Tab-separated table of C-alpha atoms in Angstrom:
chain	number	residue	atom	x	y	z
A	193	UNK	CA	178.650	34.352	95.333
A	194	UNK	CA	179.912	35.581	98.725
A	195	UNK	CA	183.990	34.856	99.682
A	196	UNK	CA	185.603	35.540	96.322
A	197	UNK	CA	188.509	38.498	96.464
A	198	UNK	CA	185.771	40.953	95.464
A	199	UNK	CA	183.280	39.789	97.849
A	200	UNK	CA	184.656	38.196	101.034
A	201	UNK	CA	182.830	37.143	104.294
A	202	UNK	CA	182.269	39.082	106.868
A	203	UNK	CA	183.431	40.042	109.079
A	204	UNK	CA	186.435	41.202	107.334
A	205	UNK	CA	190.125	40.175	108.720
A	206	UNK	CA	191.760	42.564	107.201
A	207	UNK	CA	195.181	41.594	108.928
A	208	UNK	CA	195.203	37.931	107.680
A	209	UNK	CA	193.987	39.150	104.244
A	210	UNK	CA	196.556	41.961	103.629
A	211	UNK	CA	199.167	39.344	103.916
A	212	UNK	CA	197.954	37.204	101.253
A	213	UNK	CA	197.120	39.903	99.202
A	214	UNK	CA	200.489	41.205	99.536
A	215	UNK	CA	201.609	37.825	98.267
A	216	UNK	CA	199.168	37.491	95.143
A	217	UNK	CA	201.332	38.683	92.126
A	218	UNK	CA	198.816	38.431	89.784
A	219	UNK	CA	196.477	41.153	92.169
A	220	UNK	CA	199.374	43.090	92.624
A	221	UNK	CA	199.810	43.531	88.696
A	222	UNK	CA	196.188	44.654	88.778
A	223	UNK	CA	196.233	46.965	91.395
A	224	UNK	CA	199.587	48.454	90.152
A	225	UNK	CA	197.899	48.454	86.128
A	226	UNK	CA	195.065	49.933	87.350
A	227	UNK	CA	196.061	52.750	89.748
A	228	UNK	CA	198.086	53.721	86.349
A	229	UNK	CA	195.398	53.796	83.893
A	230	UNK	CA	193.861	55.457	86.842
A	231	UNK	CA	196.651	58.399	87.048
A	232	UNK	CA	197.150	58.501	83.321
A	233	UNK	CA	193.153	59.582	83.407
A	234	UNK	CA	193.787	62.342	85.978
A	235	UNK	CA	196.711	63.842	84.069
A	236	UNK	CA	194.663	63.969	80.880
A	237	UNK	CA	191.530	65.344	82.545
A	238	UNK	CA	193.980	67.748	84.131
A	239	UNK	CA	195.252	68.849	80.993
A	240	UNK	CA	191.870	69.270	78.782
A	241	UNK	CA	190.672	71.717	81.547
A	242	UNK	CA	193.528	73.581	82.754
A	243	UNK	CA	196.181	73.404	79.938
A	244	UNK	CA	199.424	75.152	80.970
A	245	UNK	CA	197.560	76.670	84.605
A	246	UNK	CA	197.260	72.642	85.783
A	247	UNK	CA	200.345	73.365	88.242
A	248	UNK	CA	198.680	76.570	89.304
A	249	UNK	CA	195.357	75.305	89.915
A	250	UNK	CA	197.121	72.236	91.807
A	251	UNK	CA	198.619	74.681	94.224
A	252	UNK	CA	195.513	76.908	94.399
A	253	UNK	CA	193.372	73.860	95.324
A	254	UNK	CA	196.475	72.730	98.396
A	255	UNK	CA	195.932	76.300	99.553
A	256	UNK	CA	192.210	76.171	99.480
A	257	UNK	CA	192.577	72.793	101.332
A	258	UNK	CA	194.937	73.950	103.941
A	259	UNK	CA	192.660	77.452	104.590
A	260	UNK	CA	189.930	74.994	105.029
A	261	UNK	CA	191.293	72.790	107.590
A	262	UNK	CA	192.763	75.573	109.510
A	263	UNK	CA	189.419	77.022	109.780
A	264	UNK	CA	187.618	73.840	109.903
A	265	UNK	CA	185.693	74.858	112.992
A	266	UNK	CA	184.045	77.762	110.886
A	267	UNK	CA	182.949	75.587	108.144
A	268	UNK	CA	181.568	72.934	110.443
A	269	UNK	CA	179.462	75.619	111.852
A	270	UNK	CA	178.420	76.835	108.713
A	271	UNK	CA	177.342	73.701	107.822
A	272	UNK	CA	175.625	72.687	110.923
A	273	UNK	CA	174.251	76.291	110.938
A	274	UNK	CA	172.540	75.894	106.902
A	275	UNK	CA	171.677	72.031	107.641
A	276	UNK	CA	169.778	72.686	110.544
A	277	UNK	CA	167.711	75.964	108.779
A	278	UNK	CA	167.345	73.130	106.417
A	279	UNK	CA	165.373	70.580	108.813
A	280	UNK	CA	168.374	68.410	109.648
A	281	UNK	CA	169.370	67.340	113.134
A	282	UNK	CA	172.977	67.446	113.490
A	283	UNK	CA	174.681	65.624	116.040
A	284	UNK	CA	178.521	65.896	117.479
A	285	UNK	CA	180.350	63.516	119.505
A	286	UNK	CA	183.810	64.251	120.925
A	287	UNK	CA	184.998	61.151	120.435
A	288	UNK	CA	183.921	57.293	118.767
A	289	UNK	CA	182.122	55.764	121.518
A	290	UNK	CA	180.301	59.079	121.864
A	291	UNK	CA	179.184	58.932	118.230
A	292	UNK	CA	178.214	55.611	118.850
A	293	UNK	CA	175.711	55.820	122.156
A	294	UNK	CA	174.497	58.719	119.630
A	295	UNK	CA	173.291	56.176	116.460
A	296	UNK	CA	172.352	53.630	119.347
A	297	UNK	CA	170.223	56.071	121.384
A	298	UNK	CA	168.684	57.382	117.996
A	299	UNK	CA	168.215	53.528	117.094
A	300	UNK	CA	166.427	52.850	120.105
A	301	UNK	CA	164.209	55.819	120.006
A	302	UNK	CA	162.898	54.843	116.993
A	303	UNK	CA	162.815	51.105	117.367
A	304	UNK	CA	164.744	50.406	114.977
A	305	UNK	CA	165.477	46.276	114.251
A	306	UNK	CA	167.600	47.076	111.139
A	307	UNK	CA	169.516	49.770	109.877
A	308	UNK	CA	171.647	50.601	106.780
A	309	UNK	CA	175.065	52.497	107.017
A	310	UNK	CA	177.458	54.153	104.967
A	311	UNK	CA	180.834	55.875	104.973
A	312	UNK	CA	182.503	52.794	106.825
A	313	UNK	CA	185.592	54.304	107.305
A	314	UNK	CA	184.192	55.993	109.774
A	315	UNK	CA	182.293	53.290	111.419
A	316	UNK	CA	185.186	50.954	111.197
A	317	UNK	CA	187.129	53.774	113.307
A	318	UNK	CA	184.541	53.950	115.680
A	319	UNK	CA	183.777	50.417	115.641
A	320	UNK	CA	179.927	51.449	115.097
A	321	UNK	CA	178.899	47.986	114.040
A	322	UNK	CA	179.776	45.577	116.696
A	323	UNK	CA	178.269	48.318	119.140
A	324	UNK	CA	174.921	47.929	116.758
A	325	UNK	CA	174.621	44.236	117.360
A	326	UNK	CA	176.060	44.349	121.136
């Protein structure tokens, strides 16, 4: 059943759909019900591992973020470094359209007719799909 709020065509207008869905009281009770049920779950979790150290770990794991995003080049490397050992071939683009011409040159090499992504964040961002079917 393709078009209903949890499955609507494609493309996706997000625009014209945020709108309406800003409108829809009865989604917004959902959404605000559920993102509390969802944040009374964390707290407990929180709390059965960590007790009274659940504001320490918090601030441990900011710290551990922050260290990692400062040094973000190093990690990168160290992942490239241990994927590669590994058998992987890792690619880097400077930029969206450069990530693209990557999939599509890898796409052509191969012959590939059809081809299954994931993490679309990303390939909304870098608008990977309309380059796939340009």
């Amino acid at each position: 059943m393709s078009g209903g709020p949890l499955d609507p065509p494609l493309p996706h207008r997000i625009a014209s759909r945020a709108g309406a869905a800003g409108r829809d009281v009865q989604l917004q009770q959902f959404v605000n019900r559920a993102t509390d049920i969802r944040d009374h779950a964390r707290v407990e979790a929180l709390d059965a591992a960590f007790g009274s150290r659940t504001e320490a770990v918090r601030t441990l794991a900011g710290q551990i973020k922050q260290h990692t995003l400062d040094h973000l080049d190093h990690y990168v490397g160290q992942f490239a470094d241990a994927a590669t050992a590994a058998g992987v071939h890792v690619h880097f683009a400077a930029d969206g359209p450069a990530a693209n011409e990557i999939c599509l040159a890898i796409a052509r090499r191969r012959g590939c007719r059809r081809c299954v992504k994931s993490k679309s964040m990303v390939t909304e961002e870098t608008k990977l799909v309309p380059a796939l079917q340009a």
